[in-house]
Amino acid sequence: MYPPPPPAPRRDFVSVTLSAGRTYDGSKSWRRRSCWRKWKQLSRLQRNVILFLLTFLMLCGLLCYASVADQWRAGNGRSAEERKRRPVDPPVLPAPRKAEDLPGVLPQKPQRHFRRGPPNLQIRAPSKGSEDRRQDDTKWRDEAVGDARREERHTRRTVVSWRGAVIEPQPGTELPTRKAEAPPRPSSQAPRIQNQAASPNERQRAVIDAFRHAWAGYRKFAWGHDELKPVSRSFSEWFGLGLTLIDALDTMWILGLKKEFEEARKWVSKKLRFQKDVDVNLFESTIRILGGLLSAYHLSGDDLFLKKAEDFGNRLMPAFRTPSKIPYSDVNIGTGAAHPPRWTSDSTVAEVTSIQLEFRELSRLTGNKKFQEAAEEVTRRVHSLPGKKDGLVPMFINTHSGLFTHMGVFTLGARADSYYEYLLKQWVQGGKKETQLLEDYLEAIEGIRRHLLRRSEPGKLAFVGELAHGRFSAKMDHLVCFLPGTLALGAHHGLPADHMELARALMDTCYQMNRQMETGLSPEIVHFNLYPQNDRKDVQVKPADRHNLLRPETVESLFYLHRLTGDPKYQDWGWEILQSFNTYTRVPSGGYSSISNVQDPLNPQPRDKMESFFLGETLKYLYLLFSDDPSLLSLDAYVFNTEAHPLPIWAPPGGA
Ligand code: DMJ
């Protein structure tokens, strides 16, 4: 048996009547005639209803128009009033030069947000209204002196002695508490720096020329992208956040490149958006983007940069949501999803301990303690971890257990370097009050001396090698060349004089790492010769390590050494290095390129990449090195983050 067939579906039919002889031709007259016929076909009642509705709608329209017009008039009147009442801010930067100064640059309007510009660098009292920012200098100085005296009266000064270091702590010295102290709020006591030298000297002009050349390449081929690929005249993306542009903002300010700064500022204002589904590395984006924005804010006084910094800082915070409070390496700034690298749940020690200067400063500026608390929690946990060797730390830390992993390997190079740098710099940033940071730093320097410091043969160059499970390796990354500068900075801030001696010795070595190469540029890694043999040089390079990425560390330390000793030989060494960069890494069409072989001057093999730190750090430090004015970004007023972005010292001794 088959089931009966289903009933046929009911169909609705529409009947269409086509009028014979009259076809639609789409003409206006056809449409007019058709409408009129329809109108005539309506009943009288229908026509009256339609006419009533149309009249009603017209009346409503007229009434609305009258009221909106009133509001517009009132609104315009108010802002005109306000404009009259508000004193006009003098622009930070003078009106930009004409577009002809740089081919292809569109004319820029002067920005009203600027207050004063190079050569007048200034730290402003942040997060306040513009009135607050205009406090006069006399009042500022009186308050600073008064506060310093009050503090002096109420503080008993003690002497902290640590392994030969005799340090007079600043008033209020104490161990950090578990909760971050309320960050010192910005005030008119923020340190200020003197005017930049009226006109750059010849060597500084050469740096400006190098910067312009690098910037021209970026501007032409990579505008708004992360990095320039100067040889292929294109770009590469890492985070897709205009990394080079942000990293370079404060360098442009310091070099007095007003037009370039304004154009970049406009990009930040119009194009930089952090609501993006993109993973960023917490450390790299903190030191380059957050640090760059904070520094640009301090130098220019432009709130735009602080707003962007706060937005970005908020988006990084999910990285700290881990079982151990040791942050993940990566965080998605659009979705807030944070995670370690794909192959491990470890983070790098240098990365999690070199974000504190920036997070602390962000808290100070915004008044929101969460940034500082999250970052300082990491410092506290790392401070008390087992697995260190006389203050030296391993290279990895687990985000679940919060413990060091891959124990027994110690280096001052990649993955550990800036841990040591930030111990000292946080202590300086906070006004030399956080004794625990100082103790960890001093202990680490002693650990370096004991386990990692050796002399090469035949030249007896002092160098910092590596230790792996008790075995010493005479390997030194170029990255380690930050250390002479950091040691010199510590000595300047009252740490033992033998730190400066070590700084000088290591500086000589870092210079030789450049000098002994055929191009005059250091390779990424060198190995030192430990045994006296006539035919061997002190500095050896393996084929895989012969590249130079335009890194800053040697010139960074040259800057500190010159600034703090006054010895002009450091400027001469920096000048040699700048000339080498120009000879071997400058790409004619714009930009500079990292190279693959520093030992082949005939074919250094450009790698087609200009790292953002070449503009953010290398050229900035060269410019500062060639300055003979110690008040240009004074080391008593500013501390540079590990990407060379200057941040103010919170309570500089003497208040100046
Ligand atoms: C920069 O991003 C920073 O200086 C960091 O601390 C180390 N690496 C590069 C420069 O070499």
XYZ file of C-alpha atoms and ligand atoms in Angstrom:
667
model
C 0.000 0.000 0.000
C 1.193 3.409 -0.856
C 0.017 6.376 1.164
C -2.451 8.632 -0.649
C -0.781 11.480 -2.570
C -0.573 14.743 -0.620
C -3.180 17.346 -1.498
C -2.075 19.748 -4.179
C -0.688 22.952 -2.597
C -3.005 25.872 -2.693
C -1.777 28.556 -5.042
C -2.599 32.247 -4.989
C -2.695 33.964 -8.306
C -2.172 37.614 -9.066
C -3.826 38.755 -12.170
C -2.055 41.441 -14.121
C -3.893 43.398 -16.732
C -1.748 44.827 -19.463
C -3.246 47.763 -21.222
C -3.158 47.341 -24.939
C -1.400 49.900 -27.007
C -0.002 51.980 -24.041
C 3.293 50.622 -22.750
C 5.483 51.992 -20.012
C 8.237 54.118 -21.476
C 9.712 55.468 -18.231
C 9.259 59.081 -19.312
C 8.437 61.845 -16.840
C 5.214 62.673 -18.688
C 4.120 59.061 -18.454
C 4.706 59.099 -14.689
C 2.880 62.425 -14.281
C -0.156 61.192 -16.212
C -0.176 57.951 -14.244
C -0.127 59.761 -10.859
C -2.858 62.121 -11.864
C -5.043 59.220 -12.967
C -4.471 57.471 -9.623
C -5.349 60.665 -7.737
C -8.571 61.022 -9.713
C -9.501 57.441 -8.924
C -9.405 58.139 -5.139
C -12.630 58.874 -3.241
C -13.159 62.373 -1.845
C -12.569 61.103 1.689
C -9.272 59.515 0.747
C -8.108 62.698 -0.940
C -9.015 64.783 2.115
C -7.128 62.466 4.485
C -3.995 62.632 2.335
C -4.154 66.412 2.064
C -4.608 66.717 5.837
C -1.583 64.503 6.514
C 0.627 66.416 4.103
C -0.327 69.732 5.684
C 0.311 68.353 9.153
C 3.777 67.084 8.185
C 4.749 70.403 6.656
C 3.747 72.247 9.823
C 5.826 69.871 11.987
C 8.832 70.381 9.719
C 8.573 74.159 10.007
C 8.359 74.042 13.825
C 11.385 71.718 14.139
C 13.481 73.898 11.895
C 12.758 76.978 14.003
C 13.797 75.322 17.262
C 17.032 73.740 15.885
C 18.059 77.032 14.338
C 17.680 78.667 17.749
C 19.938 76.076 19.350
C 22.607 76.508 16.696
C 22.589 80.224 17.210
C 22.805 79.794 20.997
C 25.619 77.227 20.676
C 27.713 79.442 18.466
C 27.238 82.314 20.812
C 28.457 80.255 23.803
C 31.655 79.039 22.243
C 32.445 82.537 21.092
C 31.985 83.656 24.688
C 34.145 80.848 25.950
C 36.823 81.626 23.464
C 36.935 85.164 24.763
C 37.203 84.074 28.394
C 39.892 81.385 27.924
C 43.425 82.753 27.713
C 45.065 81.691 24.496
C 47.684 79.001 24.940
C 50.899 79.950 23.284
C 51.732 77.089 20.927
C 54.395 74.662 22.127
C 55.814 74.470 18.678
C 56.115 77.514 16.489
C 54.071 77.420 13.320
C 55.529 74.760 11.071
C 57.706 75.644 8.192
C 56.400 75.584 4.668
C 55.858 72.361 2.825
C 58.718 73.167 0.439
C 61.129 72.323 3.246
C 60.567 68.670 2.532
C 59.368 67.566 -0.857
C 55.954 66.062 -0.716
C 54.985 67.277 2.736
C 51.560 68.799 2.793
C 51.286 72.126 4.543
C 50.268 71.656 8.179
C 48.229 74.046 10.215
C 49.742 75.176 13.505
C 48.304 73.015 16.285
C 46.535 74.939 19.011
C 47.352 72.270 21.589
C 51.053 73.048 21.618
C 52.326 75.257 24.356
C 55.983 75.836 23.719
C 58.448 74.030 21.583
C 62.046 73.258 20.985
C 64.394 74.703 21.872
C 62.303 75.053 25.060
C 61.813 71.568 26.408
C 59.640 71.375 29.445
C 58.047 68.951 31.820
C 54.549 70.022 32.604
C 52.294 69.343 35.494
C 50.180 66.663 33.887
C 46.499 65.792 33.964
C 45.464 69.198 35.047
C 43.653 71.956 33.290
C 45.622 74.345 31.215
C 45.437 76.921 34.012
C 47.266 74.523 36.329
C 49.981 74.158 33.803
C 50.638 77.846 33.692
C 51.966 78.238 37.211
C 54.733 80.735 37.308
C 58.303 79.710 37.959
C 58.697 81.674 41.161
C 55.791 79.923 42.824
C 57.090 76.602 41.582
C 60.525 77.180 43.044
C 59.175 78.459 46.369
C 56.952 75.406 46.754
C 59.788 73.050 45.901
C 62.149 74.636 48.412
C 59.450 74.713 51.076
C 58.566 71.073 50.566
C 62.191 69.991 50.576
C 62.776 71.820 53.865
C 59.674 70.329 55.443
C 60.773 66.855 54.376
C 64.265 67.467 55.717
C 62.919 68.499 59.097
C 60.770 65.423 59.466
C 63.170 62.775 58.326
C 65.960 61.080 60.198
C 68.737 60.338 57.705
C 70.377 56.943 57.982
C 73.182 55.271 56.089
C 72.597 52.039 54.234
C 75.748 50.047 53.745
C 75.695 47.159 51.341
C 78.826 45.252 50.385
C 81.037 48.267 50.479
C 78.443 50.663 49.113
C 77.670 53.529 51.421
C 74.477 55.184 50.393
C 72.668 57.960 52.060
C 69.039 57.173 51.464
C 66.687 59.895 50.502
C 64.103 60.977 53.013
C 61.401 58.409 53.452
C 63.561 55.415 52.577
C 61.678 52.235 53.250
C 60.966 48.810 51.882
C 58.129 48.754 49.369
C 54.862 47.647 50.894
C 52.717 44.940 49.343
C 50.241 47.439 48.005
C 51.582 50.210 45.834
C 51.819 53.454 47.674
C 49.562 56.106 46.283
C 51.747 57.256 43.428
C 53.116 60.740 43.905
C 50.704 62.935 42.028
C 52.166 65.171 39.399
C 52.653 68.643 40.671
C 54.392 71.836 39.873
C 57.467 70.277 41.454
C 57.997 68.128 38.384
C 61.566 68.674 37.239
C 62.140 70.971 34.352
C 64.970 71.009 31.955
C 66.869 73.929 30.556
C 66.569 75.116 27.040
C 68.226 73.138 24.369
C 71.428 74.675 22.964
C 70.437 77.514 20.664
C 71.762 75.832 17.555
C 73.024 72.308 17.018
C 76.754 71.850 16.484
C 78.224 70.241 13.393
C 78.033 66.675 14.695
C 74.487 67.171 15.909
C 73.584 68.505 12.481
C 74.958 65.290 11.006
C 72.604 63.348 13.284
C 69.709 65.522 12.183
C 70.635 64.811 8.591
C 70.705 61.071 9.327
C 67.340 61.281 11.041
C 65.797 63.203 8.148
C 67.105 60.617 5.728
C 65.720 57.745 7.787
C 62.419 59.548 8.231
C 62.145 60.384 4.536
C 62.335 56.667 3.731
C 59.782 55.784 6.374
C 57.511 58.557 5.238
C 57.679 57.630 1.575
C 57.457 53.860 1.795
C 56.116 52.879 5.202
C 54.024 55.734 6.543
C 51.841 54.584 9.425
C 53.272 51.069 9.344
C 55.558 49.461 11.869
C 58.910 49.290 10.117
C 60.511 50.458 6.926
C 62.007 47.957 4.512
C 64.311 50.452 2.852
C 65.787 48.272 0.129
C 62.508 46.937 -1.207
C 60.928 50.321 -0.475
C 58.106 48.786 1.442
C 57.219 48.033 5.039
C 56.689 45.276 7.534
C 54.073 44.988 10.262
C 54.592 43.636 13.741
C 51.708 45.064 15.718
C 50.242 47.279 13.000
C 50.443 50.338 15.223
C 52.866 52.664 13.465
C 55.696 51.516 15.707
C 58.492 53.547 14.110
C 56.402 56.699 14.121
C 55.585 56.432 17.819
C 59.092 55.386 18.799
C 60.473 58.419 16.970
C 58.142 61.118 18.347
C 60.349 62.323 21.185
C 63.497 62.120 19.052
C 61.893 64.531 16.599
C 61.026 66.822 19.458
C 64.539 66.750 20.887
C 66.154 67.264 17.465
C 63.867 70.221 16.848
C 62.145 68.641 13.833
C 58.922 70.528 14.268
C 57.295 69.884 10.972
C 57.948 66.162 11.148
C 56.681 66.050 14.725
C 53.474 67.811 13.803
C 52.797 65.533 10.897
C 53.366 62.492 13.092
C 51.187 63.986 15.819
C 48.418 64.365 13.290
C 48.706 60.696 12.407
C 48.497 59.739 16.063
C 45.412 61.895 16.434
C 43.616 60.792 13.274
C 44.801 57.254 12.591
C 46.158 55.574 15.690
C 43.452 53.290 17.053
C 44.065 50.564 19.602
C 40.689 48.850 19.184
C 42.261 46.194 16.983
C 42.198 42.433 17.055
C 45.954 42.132 17.290
C 48.399 40.429 19.648
C 51.166 42.632 20.974
C 54.193 41.656 22.989
C 53.735 43.208 26.422
C 57.365 44.234 26.873
C 58.077 45.493 23.367
C 54.873 47.465 23.142
C 55.322 48.884 26.633
C 58.843 50.170 26.107
C 58.224 51.447 22.580
C 54.584 52.517 22.433
C 53.647 53.302 26.024
C 57.115 54.710 26.727
C 57.105 56.676 23.477
C 53.686 58.204 24.130
C 54.506 59.112 27.730
C 57.731 60.746 26.719
C 56.090 62.647 23.851
C 53.521 63.837 26.361
C 56.127 65.093 28.809
C 58.140 66.929 26.193
C 55.266 68.479 24.270
C 52.677 68.900 27.020
C 50.080 67.595 24.580
C 47.240 65.694 26.305
C 46.606 63.640 23.195
C 49.656 61.508 23.984
C 48.619 60.888 27.580
C 45.116 59.878 26.501
C 46.549 57.429 24.010
C 48.985 56.120 26.611
C 46.200 55.510 29.107
C 44.050 53.769 26.517
C 46.959 51.568 25.540
C 47.941 50.854 29.148
C 44.407 49.703 29.908
C 44.514 47.314 26.994
C 47.743 45.756 28.248
C 46.378 45.026 31.722
C 44.821 41.606 30.910
C 48.374 40.293 30.489
C 48.707 40.387 34.288
C 45.736 38.077 34.866
C 47.742 34.920 35.433
C 47.768 32.462 38.329
C 51.130 33.805 39.471
C 50.683 37.509 38.649
C 53.725 37.160 36.397
C 52.357 38.522 33.132
C 51.968 36.650 29.889
C 54.224 37.702 27.065
C 51.385 38.556 24.688
C 48.053 40.256 24.887
C 45.398 40.992 22.313
C 44.626 44.699 22.652
C 41.267 44.341 20.940
C 39.821 41.303 22.708
C 41.817 41.387 25.937
C 42.901 37.761 25.523
C 46.375 37.268 26.939
C 48.614 34.246 26.493
C 52.181 33.020 26.626
C 54.087 32.176 23.446
C 52.702 29.122 21.632
C 55.509 26.804 22.648
C 55.723 27.457 26.409
C 53.989 28.944 29.431
C 57.166 30.802 30.364
C 57.792 34.502 30.075
C 61.193 36.102 29.686
C 62.606 37.564 32.884
C 63.857 40.768 31.260
C 60.451 41.277 29.678
C 58.374 41.018 32.827
C 60.789 43.148 34.842
C 61.306 45.946 32.314
C 57.860 47.464 32.084
C 57.828 49.059 35.529
C 59.160 52.521 34.709
C 56.335 52.992 32.226
C 53.504 51.494 34.309
C 54.557 53.428 37.382
C 54.660 56.662 35.449
C 51.263 55.949 33.914
C 49.822 55.567 37.417
C 51.448 58.777 38.551
C 50.008 60.694 35.621
C 46.513 59.230 35.672
C 46.120 58.799 39.429
C 45.069 55.199 38.779
C 47.179 52.887 40.903
C 46.345 49.671 39.080
C 49.174 50.010 36.567
C 51.799 50.529 39.216
C 50.404 47.809 41.478
C 50.428 45.189 38.749
C 53.972 46.000 37.672
C 55.377 46.249 41.191
C 53.806 42.956 42.184
C 56.087 41.377 39.586
C 59.135 43.115 41.083
C 58.242 41.909 44.567
C 57.747 38.310 43.463
C 60.957 38.212 41.451
C 62.815 39.750 44.375
C 62.025 36.845 46.678
C 62.386 33.965 44.202
C 64.875 31.150 44.718
C 67.263 30.357 41.859
C 69.355 33.516 41.722
C 73.113 33.419 41.943
C 74.477 36.360 43.870
C 71.826 38.614 42.446
C 72.004 37.202 38.915
C 68.698 35.951 37.551
C 67.842 33.094 35.155
C 66.305 33.980 31.813
C 62.798 32.487 32.129
C 59.955 32.579 34.587
C 56.787 30.507 34.542
C 53.472 32.317 34.433
C 51.616 29.544 36.294
C 54.036 28.675 39.082
C 55.691 32.073 39.237
C 59.072 30.328 39.534
C 62.238 30.674 37.482
C 62.729 27.934 34.895
C 65.749 26.830 32.848
C 67.784 27.441 35.959
C 71.523 27.806 36.080
C 72.053 29.954 32.990
C 73.104 33.552 33.609
C 73.705 36.344 31.126
C 73.622 40.110 30.925
C 72.495 39.759 27.306
C 69.191 38.868 25.688
C 66.348 37.873 28.047
C 67.977 39.222 31.199
C 69.638 42.538 30.299
C 67.083 45.151 31.222
C 66.155 43.408 34.513
C 69.358 44.907 35.907
C 68.868 48.227 34.141
C 65.364 48.667 35.598
C 66.415 47.879 39.153
C 68.626 50.936 39.110
C 66.358 53.121 37.026
C 63.268 52.492 39.123
C 65.247 53.410 42.191
C 66.284 56.633 40.469
C 62.789 57.294 39.108
C 61.235 56.980 42.558
C 63.622 59.450 44.128
C 66.061 56.842 45.528
C 63.711 55.673 48.235
C 63.031 52.053 47.347
C 65.910 50.351 49.106
C 64.994 46.862 47.965
C 65.550 47.812 44.340
C 68.920 49.280 45.192
C 69.960 46.235 47.170
C 69.007 43.894 44.338
C 70.968 46.064 41.911
C 74.083 46.254 44.054
C 73.999 42.546 44.716
C 73.697 41.861 40.987
C 76.700 44.051 40.140
C 78.730 42.089 42.663
C 77.415 38.879 41.084
C 78.572 40.121 37.677
C 82.035 40.857 39.015
C 82.293 37.484 40.686
C 80.891 35.194 38.001
C 80.797 36.916 34.634
C 83.599 39.468 34.420
C 86.847 38.453 32.704
C 89.649 39.982 30.663
C 90.495 38.998 27.120
C 93.869 38.263 25.576
C 96.075 39.802 24.382
C 94.429 43.211 24.853
C 93.087 42.622 28.377
C 89.654 43.940 27.483
C 87.193 43.635 30.361
C 84.060 41.844 29.240
C 80.926 40.260 30.678
C 80.494 36.645 29.605
C 77.845 34.027 30.390
C 77.545 31.170 32.829
C 75.722 27.939 31.981
C 75.537 25.337 34.736
C 78.865 26.391 36.173
C 80.660 26.638 32.808
C 81.874 30.071 31.753
C 81.432 31.151 28.154
C 83.359 34.136 26.785
C 80.344 35.161 24.737
C 78.987 38.686 24.937
C 75.941 40.084 23.122
C 76.117 43.627 21.841
C 73.028 44.095 24.021
C 75.334 43.929 27.079
C 76.803 47.266 26.028
C 73.944 48.984 27.848
C 75.831 48.108 31.037
C 78.628 50.716 31.003
C 75.981 53.437 30.746
C 73.878 51.983 33.548
C 76.913 51.595 35.814
C 77.942 55.183 35.140
C 74.422 56.374 35.875
C 74.469 54.538 39.213
C 77.808 56.076 40.133
C 76.405 59.478 39.267
C 73.547 58.835 41.676
C 75.870 58.034 44.541
C 76.771 54.381 44.064
C 80.401 53.297 44.596
C 83.097 54.910 42.496
C 84.344 51.510 41.356
C 81.110 51.205 39.362
C 82.396 54.071 37.267
C 85.763 52.366 36.845
C 84.016 49.242 35.622
C 81.852 51.383 33.348
C 84.923 52.923 31.737
C 86.570 49.553 31.218
C 83.468 48.008 29.653
C 82.983 51.082 27.500
C 86.444 50.566 26.018
C 85.460 46.996 25.206
C 82.199 47.949 23.551
C 84.031 50.505 21.472
C 86.517 47.800 20.430
C 83.634 45.540 19.439
C 82.875 48.174 16.814
C 86.388 49.336 16.066
C 87.834 45.920 15.346
C 85.255 45.176 12.654
C 86.031 46.087 9.065
C 82.901 48.248 8.842
C 83.430 49.864 12.256
C 80.101 48.418 13.385
C 79.667 45.810 16.087
C 78.277 42.379 15.318
C 75.322 41.073 17.288
C 77.476 38.705 19.362
C 81.206 38.419 19.938
C 83.407 35.831 21.634
C 86.481 36.996 23.488
C 89.768 35.236 23.307
C 90.813 34.031 26.754
C 94.246 32.618 26.011
C 97.453 34.394 25.073
C 98.203 33.487 21.469
C 100.071 35.856 19.220
C 97.961 35.369 16.155
C 94.558 35.746 17.800
C 92.640 38.949 18.236
C 90.691 39.763 21.397
C 87.365 39.880 19.595
C 86.190 36.872 17.581
C 83.003 36.661 15.540
C 81.146 33.542 14.415
C 79.563 33.608 10.939
C 76.043 33.388 12.374
C 76.622 36.440 14.580
C 78.030 38.895 12.048
C 74.896 40.984 11.631
C 74.235 44.480 12.908
C 70.641 45.553 13.533
C 71.380 49.283 13.992
C 71.227 48.718 17.734
C 71.830 51.561 20.178
C 73.670 50.052 23.169
C 77.209 51.241 22.385
C 76.177 54.810 21.614
C 73.751 54.761 24.540
C 76.639 54.070 26.915
C 78.877 56.554 25.113
C 76.262 59.186 25.875
C 76.282 58.402 29.613
C 80.058 58.146 29.783
C 80.566 61.452 28.057
C 77.825 63.205 29.980
C 79.147 61.979 33.323
C 82.908 62.181 32.766
C 83.176 65.006 30.243
C 85.832 63.062 28.333
C 85.595 64.092 24.648
C 87.014 60.772 23.419
C 83.556 59.285 23.868
C 82.138 61.826 21.443
C 84.888 60.962 18.950
C 84.064 57.277 19.215
C 80.396 57.999 18.639
C 81.299 60.119 15.633
C 83.186 57.178 14.120
C 80.163 54.963 14.615
C 77.809 57.466 13.011
C 80.093 57.635 9.993
C 80.092 53.854 9.766
C 76.303 53.798 9.857
C 76.314 56.336 7.050
C 78.843 54.431 4.982
C 77.483 50.912 5.316
C 73.824 51.072 6.231
C 72.415 54.169 4.547
C 70.085 53.346 1.666
C 70.140 56.057 -1.028
C 66.389 56.107 -1.607
C 65.716 56.738 2.080
C 66.213 54.932 5.357
C 68.958 52.811 6.897
C 69.141 49.055 6.769
C 70.433 46.451 9.177
C 73.257 44.466 7.577
C 74.283 40.822 7.621
C 78.061 41.091 7.650
C 79.968 43.725 9.586
C 83.230 42.154 8.451
C 82.724 42.705 4.752
C 82.908 46.376 3.876
C 82.576 45.580 0.183
C 79.361 43.695 0.652
C 77.825 44.223 4.074
C 74.617 42.622 2.762
C 71.705 44.863 3.675
C 68.911 42.915 5.356
C 66.199 45.318 4.256
C 64.921 46.388 7.652
C 65.117 49.582 9.658
C 64.236 48.777 13.266
C 62.152 51.349 15.074
C 64.839 51.709 17.746
C 67.226 53.211 15.196
C 65.103 56.369 15.319
C 63.875 55.937 18.883
C 67.243 55.208 20.447
C 70.361 55.118 18.282
C 70.026 58.532 16.676
C 68.660 60.122 19.843
C 71.608 58.954 21.927
C 74.031 60.094 19.220
C 72.461 63.549 19.219
C 72.630 63.777 23.012
C 76.194 62.431 23.002
C 77.304 65.272 20.734
C 75.716 67.889 22.961
C 77.963 69.631 25.473
C 75.006 70.908 27.447
C 74.395 68.712 30.507
C 71.024 70.345 31.072
C 69.664 68.961 27.810
C 67.553 66.154 29.304
C 69.510 66.336 32.535
C 70.235 63.008 34.188
C 69.140 64.571 37.470
C 65.712 65.276 36.073
C 65.060 62.404 33.693
C 65.532 58.686 33.545
C 65.529 57.024 30.127
C 63.515 53.859 29.722
C 65.152 50.934 27.962
C 63.937 52.286 24.623
C 65.545 55.704 25.300
C 62.301 57.466 26.134
C 62.952 60.029 28.862
C 60.585 59.973 31.842
C 60.783 62.411 34.731
C 62.413 61.546 38.029
C 59.646 61.942 40.578
C 61.450 63.720 43.335
C 64.807 64.905 42.142
C 67.202 65.769 44.949
C 67.188 69.494 45.528
C 63.969 69.806 43.563
C 65.712 71.138 40.458
C 65.454 47.914 22.221
O 64.163 47.591 21.936
C 65.665 48.104 23.679
O 66.831 48.808 23.903
C 65.711 46.816 24.422
O 66.008 46.989 25.768
C 66.749 45.915 23.828
N 66.571 45.768 22.414
C 66.369 46.919 21.606
C 67.624 47.602 21.123
O 68.684 46.833 20.866
